[in-house]
Amino acid sequence: MGKLKIKFHPLFALYVFLCIYFSWFNKIFYYVVVVTLHEFGHYFAAKHYGYQMESIIFSLSGAGITTNNKFAEKHDIVISICGPLINLILITITICLWWIFPLSYLYTYDFLITNLVVMLFNLVPIYPLDGGRIIIDVLSLRGKDMGKCLKINKYFCLVISIVFAILFIVSIFFKTNYNLLITSMFLAINSITSDKNKYYDKIKSLNKKSDKPLEVKIFKVQTDNEKELLKYLSPRYYSIFKNIKNGKSNTITEDDLLR
């Protein structure tokens, strides 16, 4: 597995403790196993394209792989697909196992359900879930404005979060389902931070240590908004921005943005 490390956020460790306390050990065990395999699907796909991956981090909002690389959009589509693909393969193997050894159903049912939930949830078209990453990458390849796409994503996230919160409240009158509450919280947090995630992903990817001369590009812009200017940055060239406002010229360099 190379140098890839598996890390657990302290709050996730607390969540595991609560699951064990409420006798949900099987569920949290299968979740950690399934999500780890899911993330390794991303990992191997990324390694295939030559990207360096650092660690898998589990937190209350889910799990993800950290990297200092910026994936090319075409590569990111394949990398994003490979996580849910691993879950689909595991579901298929488990069902085949039921046919061959019917008794295995008793021990692998939760494993199959966890794979199904993780796969479908990650295919929801919300960034940074796999489905959202795929849509953002496709739109990016077609030259769409990523700022507008991420704004739409935030509102969509918030609406779905409210739906899950309502479902949790309804479940209280029948059989309380805390997974609905956790999902609602995850989506609510994501609706606030999704564009920031994209912003900082871009910054972390800019590694320009090279002995070769670097091309300089000068952009004439009408904004000094850092998030708007950031989309023009690239590992392949150095960016300088000329902003004319109220008859005055203001120069913003790439170094200014990355401080």
PDB file of C-alpha atoms in Angstrom:
ATOM      1  CA  MET A   1       0.000   0.000   0.000  1.00  0.00           C
ATOM      2  CA  GLY A   2       3.069   2.251  -0.067  1.00  0.00           C
ATOM      3  CA  LYS A   3       3.175   5.028   2.501  1.00  0.00           C
ATOM      4  CA  LEU A   4      -0.590   5.484   2.668  1.00  0.00           C
ATOM      5  CA  LYS A   5      -1.694   5.895   6.291  1.00  0.00           C
ATOM      6  CA  ILE A   6      -5.115   5.475   7.885  1.00  0.00           C
ATOM      7  CA  LYS A   7      -5.983   8.220  10.396  1.00  0.00           C
ATOM      8  CA  PHE A   8      -8.992   8.774  12.667  1.00  0.00           C
ATOM      9  CA  HIS A   9     -10.203  12.194  13.751  1.00  0.00           C
ATOM     10  CA  PRO A  10     -10.724  12.379  17.569  1.00  0.00           C
ATOM     11  CA  LEU A  11     -14.461  13.064  17.085  1.00  0.00           C
ATOM     12  CA  PHE A  12     -14.744   9.976  14.884  1.00  0.00           C
ATOM     13  CA  ALA A  13     -13.079   7.948  17.637  1.00  0.00           C
ATOM     14  CA  LEU A  14     -15.742   9.301  20.028  1.00  0.00           C
ATOM     15  CA  TYR A  15     -18.447   8.279  17.539  1.00  0.00           C
ATOM     16  CA  VAL A  16     -16.994   4.731  17.425  1.00  0.00           C
ATOM     17  CA  PHE A  17     -17.056   4.617  21.235  1.00  0.00           C
ATOM     18  CA  LEU A  18     -20.737   5.624  21.252  1.00  0.00           C
ATOM     19  CA  CYS A  19     -21.531   2.966  18.643  1.00  0.00           C
ATOM     20  CA  ILE A  20     -19.884   0.324  20.807  1.00  0.00           C
ATOM     21  CA  TYR A  21     -21.728   1.635  23.883  1.00  0.00           C
ATOM     22  CA  PHE A  22     -25.100   1.341  22.103  1.00  0.00           C
ATOM     23  CA  SER A  23     -24.193  -2.142  20.793  1.00  0.00           C
ATOM     24  CA  TRP A  24     -23.736  -0.975  17.188  1.00  0.00           C
ATOM     25  CA  PHE A  25     -20.263  -2.510  16.900  1.00  0.00           C
ATOM     26  CA  ASN A  26     -21.136  -4.583  13.809  1.00  0.00           C
ATOM     27  CA  LYS A  27     -22.402  -1.530  11.940  1.00  0.00           C
ATOM     28  CA  ILE A  28     -19.385   0.656  12.669  1.00  0.00           C
ATOM     29  CA  PHE A  29     -16.996  -2.244  11.973  1.00  0.00           C
ATOM     30  CA  TYR A  30     -18.523  -2.898   8.548  1.00  0.00           C
ATOM     31  CA  TYR A  31     -18.592   0.844   7.840  1.00  0.00           C
ATOM     32  CA  VAL A  32     -14.862   1.269   8.513  1.00  0.00           C
ATOM     33  CA  VAL A  33     -13.983  -1.823   6.440  1.00  0.00           C
ATOM     34  CA  VAL A  34     -16.231  -0.891   3.516  1.00  0.00           C
ATOM     35  CA  VAL A  35     -15.207   2.781   3.419  1.00  0.00           C
ATOM     36  CA  THR A  36     -11.526   1.815   3.614  1.00  0.00           C
ATOM     37  CA  LEU A  37     -11.947  -0.501   0.616  1.00  0.00           C
ATOM     38  CA  HIS A  38     -13.887   2.251  -1.164  1.00  0.00           C
ATOM     39  CA  GLU A  39     -11.047   4.729  -0.595  1.00  0.00           C
ATOM     40  CA  PHE A  40      -8.475   2.190  -1.760  1.00  0.00           C
ATOM     41  CA  GLY A  41     -10.407   2.097  -5.040  1.00  0.00           C
ATOM     42  CA  HIS A  42      -9.639   5.818  -5.397  1.00  0.00           C
ATOM     43  CA  TYR A  43      -6.080   5.229  -4.203  1.00  0.00           C
ATOM     44  CA  PHE A  44      -5.166   2.582  -6.783  1.00  0.00           C
ATOM     45  CA  ALA A  45      -6.765   4.573  -9.600  1.00  0.00           C
ATOM     46  CA  ALA A  46      -4.790   7.670  -8.567  1.00  0.00           C
ATOM     47  CA  LYS A  47      -1.566   5.638  -8.312  1.00  0.00           C
ATOM     48  CA  HIS A  48      -2.228   4.312 -11.816  1.00  0.00           C
ATOM     49  CA  TYR A  49      -2.069   7.886 -13.120  1.00  0.00           C
ATOM     50  CA  GLY A  50       1.071   8.609 -11.096  1.00  0.00           C
ATOM     51  CA  TYR A  51      -0.427  10.751  -8.302  1.00  0.00           C
ATOM     52  CA  GLN A  52       1.021  10.582  -4.793  1.00  0.00           C
ATOM     53  CA  MET A  53      -1.527   9.906  -2.050  1.00  0.00           C
ATOM     54  CA  GLU A  54      -0.848  10.560   1.645  1.00  0.00           C
ATOM     55  CA  SER A  55      -3.504   9.174   3.992  1.00  0.00           C
ATOM     56  CA  ILE A  56      -7.108   8.067   4.491  1.00  0.00           C
ATOM     57  CA  ILE A  57      -8.763  10.208   7.161  1.00  0.00           C
ATOM     58  CA  PHE A  58     -11.983   9.192   8.930  1.00  0.00           C
ATOM     59  CA  SER A  59     -14.060  12.017  10.402  1.00  0.00           C
ATOM     60  CA  LEU A  60     -17.681  12.660  11.387  1.00  0.00           C
ATOM     61  CA  SER A  61     -18.367  13.982   7.883  1.00  0.00           C
ATOM     62  CA  GLY A  62     -17.088  10.793   6.217  1.00  0.00           C
ATOM     63  CA  ALA A  63     -13.719   9.662   4.918  1.00  0.00           C
ATOM     64  CA  GLY A  64     -11.332  10.883   2.267  1.00  0.00           C
ATOM     65  CA  ILE A  65      -7.819  10.582   0.885  1.00  0.00           C
ATOM     66  CA  THR A  66      -5.440  13.497   1.307  1.00  0.00           C
ATOM     67  CA  THR A  67      -3.037  14.464  -1.458  1.00  0.00           C
ATOM     68  CA  ASN A  68      -0.950  17.444  -2.541  1.00  0.00           C
ATOM     69  CA  ASN A  69      -1.706  16.759  -6.199  1.00  0.00           C
ATOM     70  CA  LYS A  70      -4.302  18.438  -8.399  1.00  0.00           C
ATOM     71  CA  PHE A  71      -5.990  15.777 -10.493  1.00  0.00           C
ATOM     72  CA  ALA A  72      -6.565  16.462 -14.159  1.00  0.00           C
ATOM     73  CA  GLU A  73     -10.338  16.523 -14.770  1.00  0.00           C
ATOM     74  CA  LYS A  74     -10.285  13.419 -17.018  1.00  0.00           C
ATOM     75  CA  HIS A  75      -8.275  11.515 -14.427  1.00  0.00           C
ATOM     76  CA  ASP A  76     -10.454  12.726 -11.551  1.00  0.00           C
ATOM     77  CA  ILE A  77     -13.571  11.340 -13.256  1.00  0.00           C
ATOM     78  CA  VAL A  78     -12.030   7.855 -13.403  1.00  0.00           C
ATOM     79  CA  ILE A  79     -10.609   8.141  -9.876  1.00  0.00           C
ATOM     80  CA  SER A  80     -14.020   9.199  -8.531  1.00  0.00           C
ATOM     81  CA  ILE A  81     -15.814   6.325 -10.276  1.00  0.00           C
ATOM     82  CA  CYS A  82     -13.413   3.689  -8.906  1.00  0.00           C
ATOM     83  CA  GLY A  83     -14.602   4.106  -5.280  1.00  0.00           C
ATOM     84  CA  PRO A  84     -18.267   3.184  -5.950  1.00  0.00           C
ATOM     85  CA  LEU A  85     -17.041   0.588  -8.472  1.00  0.00           C
ATOM     86  CA  ILE A  86     -15.242  -1.252  -5.656  1.00  0.00           C
ATOM     87  CA  ASN A  87     -18.502  -1.298  -3.673  1.00  0.00           C
ATOM     88  CA  LEU A  88     -20.379  -2.668  -6.695  1.00  0.00           C
ATOM     89  CA  ILE A  89     -17.798  -5.428  -7.118  1.00  0.00           C
ATOM     90  CA  LEU A  90     -18.048  -6.345  -3.418  1.00  0.00           C
ATOM     91  CA  ILE A  91     -21.868  -6.422  -3.639  1.00  0.00           C
ATOM     92  CA  THR A  92     -21.674  -8.732  -6.665  1.00  0.00           C
ATOM     93  CA  ILE A  93     -19.172 -11.060  -4.950  1.00  0.00           C
ATOM     94  CA  THR A  94     -21.324 -11.189  -1.799  1.00  0.00           C
ATOM     95  CA  ILE A  95     -24.493 -12.104  -3.752  1.00  0.00           C
ATOM     96  CA  CYS A  96     -22.586 -14.806  -5.662  1.00  0.00           C
ATOM     97  CA  LEU A  97     -21.350 -16.119  -2.304  1.00  0.00           C
ATOM     98  CA  TRP A  98     -24.960 -16.405  -1.133  1.00  0.00           C
ATOM     99  CA  TRP A  99     -25.756 -18.628  -4.113  1.00  0.00           C
ATOM    100  CA  ILE A 100     -22.771 -20.885  -3.488  1.00  0.00           C
ATOM    101  CA  PHE A 101     -22.928 -20.903   0.329  1.00  0.00           C
ATOM    102  CA  PRO A 102     -26.473 -19.893   1.419  1.00  0.00           C
ATOM    103  CA  LEU A 103     -25.456 -19.914   5.082  1.00  0.00           C
ATOM    104  CA  SER A 104     -23.033 -17.020   4.416  1.00  0.00           C
ATOM    105  CA  TYR A 105     -26.103 -14.767   4.129  1.00  0.00           C
ATOM    106  CA  LEU A 106     -26.313 -14.651   7.932  1.00  0.00           C
ATOM    107  CA  TYR A 107     -22.788 -13.247   8.241  1.00  0.00           C
ATOM    108  CA  THR A 108     -22.545 -10.991   5.190  1.00  0.00           C
ATOM    109  CA  TYR A 109     -25.964  -9.295   4.968  1.00  0.00           C
ATOM    110  CA  ASP A 110     -24.814  -6.198   6.904  1.00  0.00           C
ATOM    111  CA  PHE A 111     -21.651  -6.101   4.806  1.00  0.00           C
ATOM    112  CA  LEU A 112     -23.724  -6.003   1.590  1.00  0.00           C
ATOM    113  CA  ILE A 113     -26.112  -3.342   2.918  1.00  0.00           C
ATOM    114  CA  THR A 114     -23.181  -1.157   4.050  1.00  0.00           C
ATOM    115  CA  ASN A 115     -21.607  -1.427   0.595  1.00  0.00           C
ATOM    116  CA  LEU A 116     -24.912  -0.490  -1.028  1.00  0.00           C
ATOM    117  CA  VAL A 117     -25.395   2.547   1.234  1.00  0.00           C
ATOM    118  CA  VAL A 118     -21.803   3.774   0.796  1.00  0.00           C
ATOM    119  CA  MET A 119     -21.986   3.347  -2.987  1.00  0.00           C
ATOM    120  CA  LEU A 120     -25.344   5.123  -3.438  1.00  0.00           C
ATOM    121  CA  PHE A 121     -24.530   7.899  -0.971  1.00  0.00           C
ATOM    122  CA  ASN A 122     -21.222   8.675  -2.692  1.00  0.00           C
ATOM    123  CA  LEU A 123     -22.963   8.859  -6.057  1.00  0.00           C
ATOM    124  CA  VAL A 124     -25.213  11.699  -4.823  1.00  0.00           C
ATOM    125  CA  PRO A 125     -24.330  14.679  -7.090  1.00  0.00           C
ATOM    126  CA  ILE A 126     -22.936  16.866  -4.291  1.00  0.00           C
ATOM    127  CA  TYR A 127     -19.309  18.034  -4.066  1.00  0.00           C
ATOM    128  CA  PRO A 128     -17.037  16.624  -2.621  1.00  0.00           C
ATOM    129  CA  LEU A 129     -18.868  13.280  -2.885  1.00  0.00           C
ATOM    130  CA  ASP A 130     -17.866  11.188  -5.890  1.00  0.00           C
ATOM    131  CA  GLY A 131     -21.021  12.023  -7.827  1.00  0.00           C
ATOM    132  CA  GLY A 132     -20.439  15.743  -7.270  1.00  0.00           C
ATOM    133  CA  ARG A 133     -16.777  15.518  -8.273  1.00  0.00           C
ATOM    134  CA  ILE A 134     -17.729  13.779 -11.520  1.00  0.00           C
ATOM    135  CA  ILE A 135     -20.294  16.465 -12.391  1.00  0.00           C
ATOM    136  CA  ILE A 136     -17.886  19.316 -11.503  1.00  0.00           C
ATOM    137  CA  ASP A 137     -15.156  17.706 -13.643  1.00  0.00           C
ATOM    138  CA  VAL A 138     -17.489  17.219 -16.615  1.00  0.00           C
ATOM    139  CA  LEU A 139     -18.701  20.825 -16.401  1.00  0.00           C
ATOM    140  CA  SER A 140     -15.106  22.022 -16.068  1.00  0.00           C
ATOM    141  CA  LEU A 141     -14.133  20.141 -19.232  1.00  0.00           C
ATOM    142  CA  ARG A 142     -16.995  21.921 -20.998  1.00  0.00           C
ATOM    143  CA  GLY A 143     -15.742  25.335 -19.846  1.00  0.00           C
ATOM    144  CA  LYS A 144     -18.511  26.089 -17.335  1.00  0.00           C
ATOM    145  CA  ASP A 145     -18.071  28.633 -14.540  1.00  0.00           C
ATOM    146  CA  MET A 146     -17.065  26.597 -11.459  1.00  0.00           C
ATOM    147  CA  GLY A 147     -18.088  29.408  -9.085  1.00  0.00           C
ATOM    148  CA  LYS A 148     -21.716  29.207 -10.235  1.00  0.00           C
ATOM    149  CA  CYS A 149     -21.661  25.396 -10.183  1.00  0.00           C
ATOM    150  CA  LEU A 150     -20.431  25.353  -6.578  1.00  0.00           C
ATOM    151  CA  LYS A 151     -23.078  27.910  -5.550  1.00  0.00           C
ATOM    152  CA  ILE A 152     -25.823  25.692  -6.992  1.00  0.00           C
ATOM    153  CA  ASN A 153     -24.192  22.760  -5.202  1.00  0.00           C
ATOM    154  CA  LYS A 154     -24.394  24.621  -1.865  1.00  0.00           C
ATOM    155  CA  TYR A 155     -28.126  25.326  -2.180  1.00  0.00           C
ATOM    156  CA  PHE A 156     -28.853  21.771  -3.350  1.00  0.00           C
ATOM    157  CA  CYS A 157     -26.842  20.459  -0.383  1.00  0.00           C
ATOM    158  CA  LEU A 158     -28.824  22.595   2.051  1.00  0.00           C
ATOM    159  CA  VAL A 159     -32.189  21.465   0.651  1.00  0.00           C
ATOM    160  CA  ILE A 160     -31.243  17.770   0.876  1.00  0.00           C
ATOM    161  CA  SER A 161     -29.934  18.372   4.417  1.00  0.00           C
ATOM    162  CA  ILE A 162     -33.321  19.791   5.454  1.00  0.00           C
ATOM    163  CA  VAL A 163     -35.084  16.773   3.890  1.00  0.00           C
ATOM    164  CA  PHE A 164     -32.937  14.355   5.935  1.00  0.00           C
ATOM    165  CA  ALA A 165     -33.539  16.427   9.093  1.00  0.00           C
ATOM    166  CA  ILE A 166     -37.311  16.190   8.531  1.00  0.00           C
ATOM    167  CA  LEU A 167     -37.025  12.434   7.970  1.00  0.00           C
ATOM    168  CA  PHE A 168     -35.116  12.124  11.257  1.00  0.00           C
ATOM    169  CA  ILE A 169     -37.851  14.022  13.132  1.00  0.00           C
ATOM    170  CA  VAL A 170     -40.486  11.748  11.580  1.00  0.00           C
ATOM    171  CA  SER A 171     -38.473   8.657  12.563  1.00  0.00           C
ATOM    172  CA  ILE A 172     -38.641   9.717  16.242  1.00  0.00           C
ATOM    173  CA  PHE A 173     -42.371   8.838  16.248  1.00  0.00           C
ATOM    174  CA  PHE A 174     -41.659   5.335  14.906  1.00  0.00           C
ATOM    175  CA  LYS A 175     -38.103   4.029  15.274  1.00  0.00           C
ATOM    176  CA  THR A 176     -35.485   6.727  15.757  1.00  0.00           C
ATOM    177  CA  ASN A 177     -32.892   6.629  12.976  1.00  0.00           C
ATOM    178  CA  TYR A 178     -29.784   8.574  14.020  1.00  0.00           C
ATOM    179  CA  ASN A 179     -28.157   7.908  10.636  1.00  0.00           C
ATOM    180  CA  LEU A 180     -30.638  10.388   9.143  1.00  0.00           C
ATOM    181  CA  LEU A 181     -29.499  13.042  11.630  1.00  0.00           C
ATOM    182  CA  ILE A 182     -25.807  12.357  10.931  1.00  0.00           C
ATOM    183  CA  THR A 183     -26.426  12.556   7.182  1.00  0.00           C
ATOM    184  CA  SER A 184     -28.313  15.827   7.625  1.00  0.00           C
ATOM    185  CA  MET A 185     -25.439  17.286   9.652  1.00  0.00           C
ATOM    186  CA  PHE A 186     -22.880  16.143   7.076  1.00  0.00           C
ATOM    187  CA  LEU A 187     -24.805  17.781   4.228  1.00  0.00           C
ATOM    188  CA  ALA A 188     -25.378  20.988   6.225  1.00  0.00           C
ATOM    189  CA  ILE A 189     -21.644  21.284   6.952  1.00  0.00           C
ATOM    190  CA  ASN A 190     -20.843  20.502   3.335  1.00  0.00           C
ATOM    191  CA  SER A 191     -23.235  23.211   2.085  1.00  0.00           C
ATOM    192  CA  ILE A 192     -21.095  25.738   3.968  1.00  0.00           C
ATOM    193  CA  THR A 193     -17.626  24.374   3.188  1.00  0.00           C
ATOM    194  CA  SER A 194     -17.862  22.796  -0.289  1.00  0.00           C
ATOM    195  CA  ASP A 195     -16.580  25.825  -2.191  1.00  0.00           C
ATOM    196  CA  LYS A 196     -13.856  26.321   0.420  1.00  0.00           C
ATOM    197  CA  ASN A 197     -12.796  22.685  -0.089  1.00  0.00           C
ATOM    198  CA  LYS A 198     -12.407  23.320  -3.800  1.00  0.00           C
ATOM    199  CA  TYR A 199     -10.529  26.555  -3.066  1.00  0.00           C
ATOM    200  CA  TYR A 200      -7.987  24.963  -0.738  1.00  0.00           C
ATOM    201  CA  ASP A 201      -7.624  21.844  -2.911  1.00  0.00           C
ATOM    202  CA  LYS A 202      -6.455  24.166  -5.673  1.00  0.00           C
ATOM    203  CA  ILE A 203      -3.948  25.971  -3.432  1.00  0.00           C
ATOM    204  CA  LYS A 204      -2.446  22.727  -2.120  1.00  0.00           C
ATOM    205  CA  SER A 205      -1.919  21.464  -5.669  1.00  0.00           C
ATOM    206  CA  LEU A 206       0.338  24.326  -6.765  1.00  0.00           C
ATOM    207  CA  ASN A 207       3.779  22.835  -6.478  1.00  0.00           C
ATOM    208  CA  LYS A 208       6.125  24.655  -8.845  1.00  0.00           C
ATOM    209  CA  LYS A 209       9.531  23.446  -7.765  1.00  0.00           C
ATOM    210  CA  SER A 210      11.324  23.144 -11.080  1.00  0.00           C
ATOM    211  CA  ASP A 211      14.678  24.074 -12.602  1.00  0.00           C
ATOM    212  CA  LYS A 212      13.018  24.895 -15.927  1.00  0.00           C
ATOM    213  CA  PRO A 213      11.915  28.436 -16.894  1.00  0.00           C
ATOM    214  CA  LEU A 214       8.287  29.104 -15.995  1.00  0.00           C
ATOM    215  CA  GLU A 215       5.857  30.848 -18.362  1.00  0.00           C
ATOM    216  CA  VAL A 216       4.220  34.026 -17.008  1.00  0.00           C
ATOM    217  CA  LYS A 217       0.609  34.851 -17.894  1.00  0.00           C
ATOM    218  CA  ILE A 218      -0.917  38.295 -17.303  1.00  0.00           C
ATOM    219  CA  PHE A 219      -4.695  38.459 -16.942  1.00  0.00           C
ATOM    220  CA  LYS A 220      -6.797  41.614 -17.190  1.00  0.00           C
ATOM    221  CA  VAL A 221      -9.655  41.141 -14.706  1.00  0.00           C
ATOM    222  CA  GLN A 222     -12.532  43.126 -13.248  1.00  0.00           C
ATOM    223  CA  THR A 223     -12.472  41.599  -9.772  1.00  0.00           C
ATOM    224  CA  ASP A 224     -10.084  41.241  -6.849  1.00  0.00           C
ATOM    225  CA  ASN A 225     -12.009  38.322  -5.315  1.00  0.00           C
ATOM    226  CA  GLU A 226      -9.442  35.660  -4.393  1.00  0.00           C
ATOM    227  CA  LYS A 227     -11.728  32.709  -5.145  1.00  0.00           C
ATOM    228  CA  GLU A 228     -12.504  34.082  -8.584  1.00  0.00           C
ATOM    229  CA  LEU A 229      -8.830  34.695  -9.406  1.00  0.00           C
ATOM    230  CA  LEU A 230      -7.731  31.344  -8.052  1.00  0.00           C
ATOM    231  CA  LYS A 231      -9.293  29.430 -10.943  1.00  0.00           C
ATOM    232  CA  TYR A 232      -6.708  30.942 -13.289  1.00  0.00           C
ATOM    233  CA  LEU A 233      -3.755  29.534 -11.325  1.00  0.00           C
ATOM    234  CA  SER A 234      -1.948  26.555 -12.771  1.00  0.00           C
ATOM    235  CA  PRO A 235       1.176  24.507 -12.012  1.00  0.00           C
ATOM    236  CA  ARG A 236       2.224  25.132 -15.642  1.00  0.00           C
ATOM    237  CA  TYR A 237       2.602  28.938 -15.457  1.00  0.00           C
ATOM    238  CA  TYR A 238       2.861  31.924 -13.094  1.00  0.00           C
ATOM    239  CA  SER A 239      -0.160  34.234 -12.958  1.00  0.00           C
ATOM    240  CA  ILE A 240      -0.273  38.032 -12.656  1.00  0.00           C
ATOM    241  CA  PHE A 241      -3.598  39.913 -12.549  1.00  0.00           C
ATOM    242  CA  LYS A 242      -4.223  43.510 -13.647  1.00  0.00           C
ATOM    243  CA  ASN A 243      -7.373  44.906 -12.076  1.00  0.00           C
ATOM    244  CA  ILE A 244      -8.592  48.346 -13.165  1.00  0.00           C
ATOM    245  CA  LYS A 245     -11.157  49.870 -10.814  1.00  0.00           C
ATOM    246  CA  ASN A 246     -12.266  53.522 -10.699  1.00  0.00           C
ATOM    247  CA  GLY A 247      -9.503  54.427 -13.117  1.00  0.00           C
ATOM    248  CA  LYS A 248      -6.797  52.965 -10.889  1.00  0.00           C
ATOM    249  CA  SER A 249      -4.680  49.959 -11.833  1.00  0.00           C
ATOM    250  CA  ASN A 250      -4.005  47.304  -9.199  1.00  0.00           C
ATOM    251  CA  THR A 251      -1.615  44.381  -9.670  1.00  0.00           C
ATOM    252  CA  ILE A 252      -2.210  41.079  -7.882  1.00  0.00           C
ATOM    253  CA  THR A 253       0.388  38.332  -8.219  1.00  0.00           C
ATOM    254  CA  GLU A 254       0.064  34.612  -7.630  1.00  0.00           C
ATOM    255  CA  ASP A 255       2.250  34.995  -4.537  1.00  0.00           C
ATOM    256  CA  ASP A 256      -0.260  37.507  -3.139  1.00  0.00           C
ATOM    257  CA  LEU A 257      -3.058  34.954  -3.443  1.00  0.00           C
ATOM    258  CA  LEU A 258      -1.104  32.133  -1.842  1.00  0.00           C
ATOM    259  CA  ARG A 259       0.042  34.035   1.259  1.00  0.00           C
TER     260      ARG A 259
END
